[in-house]
CSV table of N, CA and C in Angstrom, one decimal:
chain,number,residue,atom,x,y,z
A,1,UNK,N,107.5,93.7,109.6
A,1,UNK,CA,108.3,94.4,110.5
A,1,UNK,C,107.4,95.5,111.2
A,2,UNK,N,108.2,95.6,112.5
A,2,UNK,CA,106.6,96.3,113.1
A,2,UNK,C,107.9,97.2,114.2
A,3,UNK,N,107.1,98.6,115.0
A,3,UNK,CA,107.8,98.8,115.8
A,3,UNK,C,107.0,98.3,117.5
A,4,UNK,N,107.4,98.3,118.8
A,4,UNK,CA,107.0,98.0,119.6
A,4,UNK,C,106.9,99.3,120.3
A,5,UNK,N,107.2,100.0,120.3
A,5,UNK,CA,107.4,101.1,121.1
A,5,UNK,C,106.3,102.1,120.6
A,6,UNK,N,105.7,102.9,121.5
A,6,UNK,CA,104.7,104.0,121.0
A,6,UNK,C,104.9,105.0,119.7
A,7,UNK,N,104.2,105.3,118.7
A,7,UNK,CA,104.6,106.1,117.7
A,7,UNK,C,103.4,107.0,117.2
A,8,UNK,N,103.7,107.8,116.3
A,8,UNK,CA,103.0,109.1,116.0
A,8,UNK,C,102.3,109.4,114.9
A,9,UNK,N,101.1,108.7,114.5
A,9,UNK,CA,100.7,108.5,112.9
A,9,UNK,C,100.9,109.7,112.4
A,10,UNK,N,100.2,110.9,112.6
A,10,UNK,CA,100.0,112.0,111.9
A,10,UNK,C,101.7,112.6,111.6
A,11,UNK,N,102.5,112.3,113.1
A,11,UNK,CA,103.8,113.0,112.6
A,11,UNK,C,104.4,112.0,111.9
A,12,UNK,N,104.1,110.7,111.5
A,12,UNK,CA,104.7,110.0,110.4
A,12,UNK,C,104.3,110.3,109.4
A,13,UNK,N,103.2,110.5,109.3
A,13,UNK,CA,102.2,111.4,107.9
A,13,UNK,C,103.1,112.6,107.4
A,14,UNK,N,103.3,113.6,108.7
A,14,UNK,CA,103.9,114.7,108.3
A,14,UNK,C,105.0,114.7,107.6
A,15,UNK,N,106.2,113.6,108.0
A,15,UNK,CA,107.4,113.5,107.6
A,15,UNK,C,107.7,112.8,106.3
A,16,UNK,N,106.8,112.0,106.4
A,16,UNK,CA,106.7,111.8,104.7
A,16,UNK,C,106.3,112.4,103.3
A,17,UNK,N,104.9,113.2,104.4
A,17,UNK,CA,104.3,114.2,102.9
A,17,UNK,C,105.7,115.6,102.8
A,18,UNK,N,106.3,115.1,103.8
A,18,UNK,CA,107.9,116.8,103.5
A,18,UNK,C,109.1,116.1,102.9
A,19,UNK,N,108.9,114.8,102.8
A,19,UNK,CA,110.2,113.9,102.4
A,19,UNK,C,111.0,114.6,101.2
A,20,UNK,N,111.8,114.4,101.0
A,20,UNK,CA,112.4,115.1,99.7
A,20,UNK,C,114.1,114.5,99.4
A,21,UNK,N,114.5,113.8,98.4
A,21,UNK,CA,115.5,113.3,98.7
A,21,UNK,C,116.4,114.2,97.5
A,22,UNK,N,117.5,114.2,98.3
A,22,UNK,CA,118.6,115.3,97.0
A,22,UNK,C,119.6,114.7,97.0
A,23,UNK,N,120.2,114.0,96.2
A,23,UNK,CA,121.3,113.6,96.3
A,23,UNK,C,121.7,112.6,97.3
A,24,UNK,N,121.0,111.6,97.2
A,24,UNK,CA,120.9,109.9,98.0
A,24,UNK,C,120.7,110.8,99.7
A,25,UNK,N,120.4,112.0,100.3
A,25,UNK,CA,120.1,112.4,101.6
A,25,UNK,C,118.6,112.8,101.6
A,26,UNK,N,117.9,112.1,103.0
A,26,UNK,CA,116.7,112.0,102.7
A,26,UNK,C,116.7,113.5,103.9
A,27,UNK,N,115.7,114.4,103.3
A,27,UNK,CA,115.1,115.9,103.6
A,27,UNK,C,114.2,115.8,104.5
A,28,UNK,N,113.6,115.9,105.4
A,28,UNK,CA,112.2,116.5,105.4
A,28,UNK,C,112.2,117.6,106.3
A,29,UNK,N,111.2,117.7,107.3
A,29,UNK,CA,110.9,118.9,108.1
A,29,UNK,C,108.9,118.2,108.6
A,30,UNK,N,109.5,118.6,110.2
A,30,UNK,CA,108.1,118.1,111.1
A,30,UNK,C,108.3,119.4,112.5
A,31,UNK,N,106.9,120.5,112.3
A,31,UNK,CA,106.6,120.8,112.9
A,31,UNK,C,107.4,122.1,113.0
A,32,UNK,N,108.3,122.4,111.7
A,32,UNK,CA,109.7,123.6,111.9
A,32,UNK,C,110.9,122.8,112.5
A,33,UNK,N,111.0,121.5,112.5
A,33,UNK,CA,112.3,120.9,113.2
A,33,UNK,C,113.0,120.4,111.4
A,34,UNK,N,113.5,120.7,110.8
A,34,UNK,CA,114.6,120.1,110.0
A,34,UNK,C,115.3,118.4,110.0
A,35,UNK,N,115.1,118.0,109.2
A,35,UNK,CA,115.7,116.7,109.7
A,35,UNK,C,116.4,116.1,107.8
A,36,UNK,N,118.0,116.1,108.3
A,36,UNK,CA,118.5,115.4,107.7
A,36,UNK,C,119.4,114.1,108.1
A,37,UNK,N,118.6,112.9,106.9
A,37,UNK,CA,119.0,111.8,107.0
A,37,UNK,C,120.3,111.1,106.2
A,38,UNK,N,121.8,111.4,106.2
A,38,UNK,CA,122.1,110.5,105.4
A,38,UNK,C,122.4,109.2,105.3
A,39,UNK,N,123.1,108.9,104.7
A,39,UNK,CA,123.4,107.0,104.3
A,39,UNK,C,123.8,106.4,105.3
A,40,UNK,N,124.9,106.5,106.0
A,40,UNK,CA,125.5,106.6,107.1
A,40,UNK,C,124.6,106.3,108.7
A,41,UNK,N,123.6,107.7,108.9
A,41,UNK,CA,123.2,107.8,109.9
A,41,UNK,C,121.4,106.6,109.6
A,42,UNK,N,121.2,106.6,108.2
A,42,UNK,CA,119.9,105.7,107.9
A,42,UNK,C,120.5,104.4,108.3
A,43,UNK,N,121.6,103.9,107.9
A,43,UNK,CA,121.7,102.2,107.7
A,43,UNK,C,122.4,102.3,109.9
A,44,UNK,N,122.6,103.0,110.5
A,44,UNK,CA,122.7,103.3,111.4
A,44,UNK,C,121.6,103.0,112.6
A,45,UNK,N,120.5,103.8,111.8
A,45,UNK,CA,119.2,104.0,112.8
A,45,UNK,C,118.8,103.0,112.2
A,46,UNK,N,118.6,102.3,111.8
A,46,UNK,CA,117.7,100.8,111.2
A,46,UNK,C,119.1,99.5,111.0
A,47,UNK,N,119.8,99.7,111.2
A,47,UNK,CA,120.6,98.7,111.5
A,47,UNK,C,120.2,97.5,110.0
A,48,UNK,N,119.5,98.3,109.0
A,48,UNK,CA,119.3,97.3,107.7
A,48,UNK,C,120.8,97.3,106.9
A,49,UNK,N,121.2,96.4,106.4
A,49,UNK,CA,122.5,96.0,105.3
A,49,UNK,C,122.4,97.1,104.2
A,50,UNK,N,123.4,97.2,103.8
A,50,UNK,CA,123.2,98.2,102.4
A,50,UNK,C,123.4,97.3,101.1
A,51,UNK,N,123.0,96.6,100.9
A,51,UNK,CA,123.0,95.4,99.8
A,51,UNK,C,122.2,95.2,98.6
A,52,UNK,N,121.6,95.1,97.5
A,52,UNK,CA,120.7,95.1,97.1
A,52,UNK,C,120.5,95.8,96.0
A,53,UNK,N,119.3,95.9,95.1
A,53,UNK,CA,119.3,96.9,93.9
A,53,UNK,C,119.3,98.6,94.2
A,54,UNK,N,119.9,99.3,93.5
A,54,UNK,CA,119.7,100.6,93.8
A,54,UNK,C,118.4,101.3,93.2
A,55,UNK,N,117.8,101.8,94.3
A,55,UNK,CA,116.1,102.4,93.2
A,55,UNK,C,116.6,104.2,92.7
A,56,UNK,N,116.6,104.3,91.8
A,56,UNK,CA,116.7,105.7,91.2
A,56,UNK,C,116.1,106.0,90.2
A,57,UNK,N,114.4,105.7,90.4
A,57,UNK,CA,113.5,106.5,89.5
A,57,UNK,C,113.5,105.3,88.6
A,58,UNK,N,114.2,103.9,88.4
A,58,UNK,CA,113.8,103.3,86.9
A,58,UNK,C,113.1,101.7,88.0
A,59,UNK,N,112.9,101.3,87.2
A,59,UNK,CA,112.5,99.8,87.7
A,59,UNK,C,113.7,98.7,87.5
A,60,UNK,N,114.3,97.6,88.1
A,60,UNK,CA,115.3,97.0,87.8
A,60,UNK,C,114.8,95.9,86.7
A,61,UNK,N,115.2,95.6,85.9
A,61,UNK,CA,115.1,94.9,84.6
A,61,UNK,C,114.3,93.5,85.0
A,62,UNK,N,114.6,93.2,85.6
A,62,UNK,CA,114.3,91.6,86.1
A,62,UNK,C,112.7,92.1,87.1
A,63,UNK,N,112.2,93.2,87.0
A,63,UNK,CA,111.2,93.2,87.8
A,63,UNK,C,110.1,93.7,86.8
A,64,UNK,N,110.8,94.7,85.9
A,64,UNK,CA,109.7,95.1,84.8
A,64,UNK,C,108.4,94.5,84.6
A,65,UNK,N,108.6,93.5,83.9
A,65,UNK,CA,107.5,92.9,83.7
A,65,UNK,C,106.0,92.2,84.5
A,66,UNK,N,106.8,92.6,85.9
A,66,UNK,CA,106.1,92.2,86.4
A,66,UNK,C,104.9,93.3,87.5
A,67,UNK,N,106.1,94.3,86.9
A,67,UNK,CA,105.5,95.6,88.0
A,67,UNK,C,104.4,96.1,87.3
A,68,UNK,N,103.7,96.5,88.6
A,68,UNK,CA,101.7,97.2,88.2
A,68,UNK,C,101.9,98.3,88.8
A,69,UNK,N,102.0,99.8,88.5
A,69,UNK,CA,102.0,100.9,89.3
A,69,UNK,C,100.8,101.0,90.0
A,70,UNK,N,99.3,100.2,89.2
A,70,UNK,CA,98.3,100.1,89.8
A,70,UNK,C,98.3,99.3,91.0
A,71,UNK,N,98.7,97.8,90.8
A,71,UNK,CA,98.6,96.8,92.1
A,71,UNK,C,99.4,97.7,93.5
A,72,UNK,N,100.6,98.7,92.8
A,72,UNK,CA,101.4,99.0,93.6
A,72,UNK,C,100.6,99.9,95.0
A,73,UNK,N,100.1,100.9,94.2
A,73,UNK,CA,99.2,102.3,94.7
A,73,UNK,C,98.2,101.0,95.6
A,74,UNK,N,97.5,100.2,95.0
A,74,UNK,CA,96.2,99.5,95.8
A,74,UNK,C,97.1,99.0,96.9
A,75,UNK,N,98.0,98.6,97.0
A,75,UNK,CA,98.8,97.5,98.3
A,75,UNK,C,98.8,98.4,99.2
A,76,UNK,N,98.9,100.3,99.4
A,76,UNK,CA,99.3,100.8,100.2
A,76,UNK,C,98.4,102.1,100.5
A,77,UNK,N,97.2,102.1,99.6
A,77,UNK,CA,96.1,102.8,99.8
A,77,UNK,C,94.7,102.2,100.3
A,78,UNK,N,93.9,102.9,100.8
A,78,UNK,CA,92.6,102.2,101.3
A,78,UNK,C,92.0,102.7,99.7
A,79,UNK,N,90.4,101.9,100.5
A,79,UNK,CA,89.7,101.6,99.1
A,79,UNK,C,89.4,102.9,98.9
A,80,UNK,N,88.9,103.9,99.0
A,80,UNK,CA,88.4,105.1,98.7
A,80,UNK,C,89.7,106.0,98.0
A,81,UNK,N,90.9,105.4,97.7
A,81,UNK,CA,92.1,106.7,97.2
A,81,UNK,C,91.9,106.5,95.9
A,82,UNK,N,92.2,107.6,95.5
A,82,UNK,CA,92.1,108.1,93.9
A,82,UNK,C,93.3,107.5,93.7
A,83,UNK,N,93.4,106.5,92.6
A,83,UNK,CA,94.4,105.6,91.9
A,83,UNK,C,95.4,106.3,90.8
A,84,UNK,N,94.6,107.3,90.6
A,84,UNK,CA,95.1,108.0,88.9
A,84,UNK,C,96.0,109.5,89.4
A,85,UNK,N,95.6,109.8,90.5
A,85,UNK,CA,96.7,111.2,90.8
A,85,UNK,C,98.1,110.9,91.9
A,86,UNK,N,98.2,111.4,92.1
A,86,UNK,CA,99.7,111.9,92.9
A,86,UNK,C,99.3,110.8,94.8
A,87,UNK,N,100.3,110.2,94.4
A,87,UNK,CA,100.0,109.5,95.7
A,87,UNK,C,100.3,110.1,97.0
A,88,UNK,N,99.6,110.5,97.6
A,88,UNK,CA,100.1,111.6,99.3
A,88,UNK,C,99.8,110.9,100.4
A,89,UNK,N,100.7,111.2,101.3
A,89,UNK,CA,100.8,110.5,102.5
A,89,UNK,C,99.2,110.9,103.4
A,90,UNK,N,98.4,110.2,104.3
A,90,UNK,CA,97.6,110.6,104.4
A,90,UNK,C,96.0,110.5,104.0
């Protein structure tokens, strides 16, 4: 999935290293602008289905054994990121 339209790496960087989720509403803050996302206004702006496993911190049973927190971190970091600490946007 891809967007077509012009977009803003560093302010996507920014909004994700401020992400913060409380209570299924995603937080952040870019630039001193505030920005709350809820359920409603997310499946909204992405027109995605709400269907599917719920992620809340555990892994779904049927996926356990298969999941690598290592393979995970490598699929979405370049070669030079430190594998072993805190993964940050950026």
């Amino acid at each position: 999935m891809f967007l077509k339209l012009p977009y803003y790496p560093e302010l996507v960087r920014v909004f994700y290293s401020n992400l913060k989720i409380q209570d299924g509403t995603i937080h952040s803050e870019v630039h001193g602008i505030s920005m709350i996302i809820d359920q409603s206004l997310f499946f909204l702006l992405t027109k995605l289905p709400s269907q599917g496993a719920r992620f809340e911190d555990t892994i779904v049973d049927d996926w356990k054994f298969d999941y690598s927190s290592h393979d995970a971190r490598r699929m979405v970091c370049n070669d030079q990121a430190d594998m072993t600490g805190r993964l940050l946007a950026g």
